[in-house]
Tab-separated table of C-alpha atoms in Angstrom:
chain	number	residue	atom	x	y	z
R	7	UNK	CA	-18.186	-6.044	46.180
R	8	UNK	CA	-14.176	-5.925	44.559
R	9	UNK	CA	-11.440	-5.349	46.815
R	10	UNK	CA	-8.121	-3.979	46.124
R	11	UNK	CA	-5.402	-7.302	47.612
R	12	UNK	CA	-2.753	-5.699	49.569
R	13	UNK	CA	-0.339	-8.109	51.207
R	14	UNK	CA	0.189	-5.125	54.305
R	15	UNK	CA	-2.612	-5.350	56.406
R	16	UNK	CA	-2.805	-1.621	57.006
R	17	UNK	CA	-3.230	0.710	54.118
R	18	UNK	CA	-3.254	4.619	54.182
R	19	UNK	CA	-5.740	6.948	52.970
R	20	UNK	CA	-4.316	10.003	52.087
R	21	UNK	CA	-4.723	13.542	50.605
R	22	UNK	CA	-2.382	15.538	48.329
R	23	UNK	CA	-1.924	18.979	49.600
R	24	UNK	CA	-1.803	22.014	47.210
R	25	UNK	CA	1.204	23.627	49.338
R	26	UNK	CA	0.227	27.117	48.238
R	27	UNK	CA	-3.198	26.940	48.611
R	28	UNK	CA	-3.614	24.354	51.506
R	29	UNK	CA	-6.143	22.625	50.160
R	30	UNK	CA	-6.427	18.757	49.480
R	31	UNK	CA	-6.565	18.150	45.872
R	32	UNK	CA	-6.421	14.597	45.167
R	33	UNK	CA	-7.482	11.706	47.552
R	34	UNK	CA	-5.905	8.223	47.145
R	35	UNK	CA	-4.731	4.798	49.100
R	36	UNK	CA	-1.696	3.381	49.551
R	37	UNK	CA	-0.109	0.822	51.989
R	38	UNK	CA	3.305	2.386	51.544
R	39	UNK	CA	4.879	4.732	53.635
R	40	UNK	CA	3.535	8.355	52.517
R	41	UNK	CA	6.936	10.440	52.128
R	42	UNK	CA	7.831	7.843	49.890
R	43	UNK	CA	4.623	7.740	48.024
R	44	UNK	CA	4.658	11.075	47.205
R	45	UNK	CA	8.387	10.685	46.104
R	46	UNK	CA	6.957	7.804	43.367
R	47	UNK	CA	4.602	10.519	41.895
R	48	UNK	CA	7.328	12.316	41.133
R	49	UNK	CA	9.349	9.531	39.729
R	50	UNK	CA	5.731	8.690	37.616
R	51	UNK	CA	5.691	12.168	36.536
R	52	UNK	CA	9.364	11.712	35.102
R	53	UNK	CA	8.122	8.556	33.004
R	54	UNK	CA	4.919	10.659	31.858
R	55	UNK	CA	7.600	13.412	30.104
R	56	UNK	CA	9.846	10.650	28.740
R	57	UNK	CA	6.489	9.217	27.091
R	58	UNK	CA	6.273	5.936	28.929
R	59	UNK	CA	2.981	6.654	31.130
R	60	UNK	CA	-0.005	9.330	30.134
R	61	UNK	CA	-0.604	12.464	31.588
R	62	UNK	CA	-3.573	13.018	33.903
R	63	UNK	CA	-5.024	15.644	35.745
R	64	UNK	CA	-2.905	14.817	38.867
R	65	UNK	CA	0.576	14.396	36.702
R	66	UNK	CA	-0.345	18.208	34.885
R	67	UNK	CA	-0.963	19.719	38.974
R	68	UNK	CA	2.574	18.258	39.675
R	69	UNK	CA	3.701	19.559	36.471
R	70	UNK	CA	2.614	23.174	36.837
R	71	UNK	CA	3.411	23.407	40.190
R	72	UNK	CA	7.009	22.893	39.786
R	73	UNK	CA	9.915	23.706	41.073
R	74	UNK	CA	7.580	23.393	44.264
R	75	UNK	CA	6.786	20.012	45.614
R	76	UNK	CA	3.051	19.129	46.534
R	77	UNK	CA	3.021	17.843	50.171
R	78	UNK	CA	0.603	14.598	51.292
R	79	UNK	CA	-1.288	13.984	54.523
R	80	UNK	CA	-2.912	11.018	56.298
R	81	UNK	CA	-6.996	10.997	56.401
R	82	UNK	CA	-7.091	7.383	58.083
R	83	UNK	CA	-5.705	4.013	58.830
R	84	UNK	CA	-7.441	1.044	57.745
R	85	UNK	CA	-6.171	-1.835	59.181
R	86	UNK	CA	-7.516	-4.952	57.008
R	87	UNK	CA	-7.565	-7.100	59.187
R	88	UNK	CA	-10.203	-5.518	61.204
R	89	UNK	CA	-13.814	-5.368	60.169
R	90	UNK	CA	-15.761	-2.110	58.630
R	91	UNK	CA	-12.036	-0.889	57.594
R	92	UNK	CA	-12.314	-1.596	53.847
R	93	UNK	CA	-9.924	0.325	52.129
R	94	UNK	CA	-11.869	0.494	49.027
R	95	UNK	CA	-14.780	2.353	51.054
R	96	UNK	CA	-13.290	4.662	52.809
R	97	UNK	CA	-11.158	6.255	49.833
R	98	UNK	CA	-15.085	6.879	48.133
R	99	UNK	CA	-15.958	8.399	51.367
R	100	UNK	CA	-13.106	10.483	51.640
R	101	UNK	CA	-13.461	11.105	47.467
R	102	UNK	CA	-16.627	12.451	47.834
R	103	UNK	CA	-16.130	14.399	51.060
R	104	UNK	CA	-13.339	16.191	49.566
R	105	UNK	CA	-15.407	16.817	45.840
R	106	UNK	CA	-18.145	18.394	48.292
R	107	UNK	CA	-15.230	21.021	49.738
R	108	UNK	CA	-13.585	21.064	46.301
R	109	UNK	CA	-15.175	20.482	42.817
R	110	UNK	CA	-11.800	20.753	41.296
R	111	UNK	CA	-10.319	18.029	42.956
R	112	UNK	CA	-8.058	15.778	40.923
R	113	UNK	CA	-9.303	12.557	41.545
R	114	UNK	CA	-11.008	10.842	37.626
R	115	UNK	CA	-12.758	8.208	39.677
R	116	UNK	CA	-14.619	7.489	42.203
R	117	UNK	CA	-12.157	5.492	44.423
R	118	UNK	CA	-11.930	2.121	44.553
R	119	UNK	CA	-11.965	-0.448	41.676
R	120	UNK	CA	-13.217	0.617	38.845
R	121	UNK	CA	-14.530	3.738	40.628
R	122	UNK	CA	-16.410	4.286	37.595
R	123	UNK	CA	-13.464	6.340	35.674
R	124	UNK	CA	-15.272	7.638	32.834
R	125	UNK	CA	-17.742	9.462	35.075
R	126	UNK	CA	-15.584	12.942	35.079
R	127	UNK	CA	-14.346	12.997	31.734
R	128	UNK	CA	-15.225	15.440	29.336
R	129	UNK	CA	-17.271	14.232	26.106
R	130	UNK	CA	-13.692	15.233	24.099
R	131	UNK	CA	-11.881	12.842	26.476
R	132	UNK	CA	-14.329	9.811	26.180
R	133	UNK	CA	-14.036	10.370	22.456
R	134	UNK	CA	-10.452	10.170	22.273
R	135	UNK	CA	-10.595	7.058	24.084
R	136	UNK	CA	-12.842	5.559	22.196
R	137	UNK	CA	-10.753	6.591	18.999
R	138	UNK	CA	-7.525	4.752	20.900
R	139	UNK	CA	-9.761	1.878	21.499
R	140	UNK	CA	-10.508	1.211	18.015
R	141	UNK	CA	-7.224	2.101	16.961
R	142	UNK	CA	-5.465	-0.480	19.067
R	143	UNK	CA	-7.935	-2.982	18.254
R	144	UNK	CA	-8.362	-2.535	14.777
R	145	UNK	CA	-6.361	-5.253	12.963
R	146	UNK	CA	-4.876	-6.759	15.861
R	147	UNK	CA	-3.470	-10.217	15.421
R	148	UNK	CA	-1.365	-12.686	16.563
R	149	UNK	CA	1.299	-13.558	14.345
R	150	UNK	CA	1.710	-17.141	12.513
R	151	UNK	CA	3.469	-19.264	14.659
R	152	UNK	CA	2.430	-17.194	17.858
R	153	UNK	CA	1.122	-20.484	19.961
R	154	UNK	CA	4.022	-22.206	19.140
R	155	UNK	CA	6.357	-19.801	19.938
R	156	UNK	CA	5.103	-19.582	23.218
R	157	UNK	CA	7.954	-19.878	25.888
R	158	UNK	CA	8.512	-22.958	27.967
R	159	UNK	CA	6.781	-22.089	30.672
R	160	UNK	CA	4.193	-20.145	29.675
R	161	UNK	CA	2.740	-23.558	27.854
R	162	UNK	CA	3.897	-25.238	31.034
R	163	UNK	CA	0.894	-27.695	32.017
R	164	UNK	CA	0.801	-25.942	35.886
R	165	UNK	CA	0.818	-22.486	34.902
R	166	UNK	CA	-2.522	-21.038	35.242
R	167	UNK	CA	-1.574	-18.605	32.883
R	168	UNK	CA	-0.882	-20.880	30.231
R	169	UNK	CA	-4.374	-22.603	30.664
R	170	UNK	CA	-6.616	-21.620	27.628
R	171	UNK	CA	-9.684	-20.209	28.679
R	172	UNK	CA	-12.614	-17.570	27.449
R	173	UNK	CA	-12.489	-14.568	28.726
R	174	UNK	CA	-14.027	-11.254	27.369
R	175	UNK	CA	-13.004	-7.646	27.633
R	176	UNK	CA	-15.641	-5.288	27.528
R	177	UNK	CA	-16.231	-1.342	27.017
R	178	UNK	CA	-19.564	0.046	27.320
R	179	UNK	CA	-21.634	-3.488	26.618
R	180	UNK	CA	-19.285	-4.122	23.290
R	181	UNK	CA	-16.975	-7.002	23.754
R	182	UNK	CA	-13.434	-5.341	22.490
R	183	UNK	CA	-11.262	-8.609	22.575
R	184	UNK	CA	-11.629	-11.946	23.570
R	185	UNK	CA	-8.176	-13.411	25.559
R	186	UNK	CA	-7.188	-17.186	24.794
R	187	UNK	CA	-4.840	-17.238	27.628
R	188	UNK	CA	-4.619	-14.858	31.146
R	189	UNK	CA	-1.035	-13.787	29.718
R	190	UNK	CA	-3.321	-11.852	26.825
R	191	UNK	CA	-5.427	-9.788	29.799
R	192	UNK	CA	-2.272	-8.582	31.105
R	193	UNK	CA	-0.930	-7.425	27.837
R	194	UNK	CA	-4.203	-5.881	27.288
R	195	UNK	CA	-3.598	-3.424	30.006
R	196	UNK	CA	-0.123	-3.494	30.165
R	197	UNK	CA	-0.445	-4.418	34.154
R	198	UNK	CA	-0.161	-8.036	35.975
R	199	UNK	CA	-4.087	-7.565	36.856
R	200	UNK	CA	-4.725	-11.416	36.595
R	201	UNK	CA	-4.022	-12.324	39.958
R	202	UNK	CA	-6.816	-10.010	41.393
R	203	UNK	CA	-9.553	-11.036	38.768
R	204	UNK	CA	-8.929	-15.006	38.565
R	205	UNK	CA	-11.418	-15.591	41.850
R	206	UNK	CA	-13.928	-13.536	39.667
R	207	UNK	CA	-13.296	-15.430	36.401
R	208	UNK	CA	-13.190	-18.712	38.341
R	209	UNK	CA	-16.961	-18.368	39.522
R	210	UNK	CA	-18.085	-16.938	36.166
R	211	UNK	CA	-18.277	-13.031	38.140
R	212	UNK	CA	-17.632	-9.751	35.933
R	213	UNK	CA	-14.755	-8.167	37.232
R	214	UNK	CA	-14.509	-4.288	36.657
R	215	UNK	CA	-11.112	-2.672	35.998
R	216	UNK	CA	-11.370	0.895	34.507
R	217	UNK	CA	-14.330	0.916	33.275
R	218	UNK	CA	-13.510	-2.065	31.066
R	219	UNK	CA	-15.925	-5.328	32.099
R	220	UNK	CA	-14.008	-8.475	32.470
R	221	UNK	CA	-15.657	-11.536	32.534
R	222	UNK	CA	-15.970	-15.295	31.083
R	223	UNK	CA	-17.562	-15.533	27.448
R	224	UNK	CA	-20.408	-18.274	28.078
């Protein structure tokens, strides 16, 4: 089973609230404190319009629904430090309680890691990102030179990032680039995801992140 890694050993599940409507609309999990978590969606949804994140369902409800502010609620605290409170589970539980009351809820996955996030798409979306797939891939090299420009420390002889290793990125069984150093996964995704996926890597375990499969290439 994958885990989320939160530092906090409590983390809150929560529900958006449609504040006309009154109905929960997207379910999610956070350990930070929830009026300022739904304050950060807002400050997301002002990077989506500058270009600088992508939309989503969740960033076009905030979008329509403005100049009115969606309003959040707890569902439950999990403290992690306390068996059968798994973060990870409970937001599925809650996902697919809330799916049962509303079909239209926001949420593209089904909670957790991974959460399987291809699984609500529509066969337009799934093509599109298999079109952005090949178009970021397609011809992508490292310059001449790149190893040797590498900084200081990222060659640094302690720096587990700098250790040159195997690893494959997958989507849908196809292996869509192969990373020479942990720096390259990050850059991949644009997100420091290395520190949650090395204990996978280490014991030769796929790791799922998106519906991308990362794992050692044997």
């Amino acid at each position: 089973m994958e885990y989320k890694i939160y530092t906090n050993m409590k983390v809150n599940i929560y529900g958006i609230i449609n504040p006309i409507t009154k109905e929960i609309v997207y379910i999610g999990q956070t350990p930070s404190n929830l009026d300022y978590y739904i304050k950060t969606k807002y400050w997301k949804l002002n990077e989506v319009k500058r270009g600088k994140r992508n939309w989503n369902k969740l960033f076009h409800f905030l979008n329509d629904l403005l100049p009115i502010k969606a309003e959040i609620t707890l569902l439950k605290i999990c403290d992690t430090e306390k068996p059968f409170n798994d973060p990870d589970g409970f937001e599925k539980i809650y996902i697919k309680k809330y799916k049962e009351l509303n079909p239209n809820l926001l949420n593209e996955t089904d909670g957790g890691i991974g959460g399987n996030t291809h699984k609500y798409k529509s066969i337009d979306e799934k093509i599109a990102i298999g079109k952005k797939i090949s178009k970021k891939l397609k011809g992508k090299k490292k310059p001449i030179g790149f190893a040797d420009h590498l900084s200081f420390i990222r060659k640094g002889a302690n720096n587990p990032m700098a250790i040159k290793r195997n690893i494959g990125i997958y989507y849908k069984n196809e292996l869509v680039c192969k990373c020479n150093y942990a720096f390259e996964v990050n850059e991949f995704f644009n997100k420091q995801i290395w520190s949650n996926i090395y204990k996978y890597i280490k014991c030769n375990c796929p790791y799922n992140y998106k519906g991308y499969i990362i794992k050692r290439i044997i």
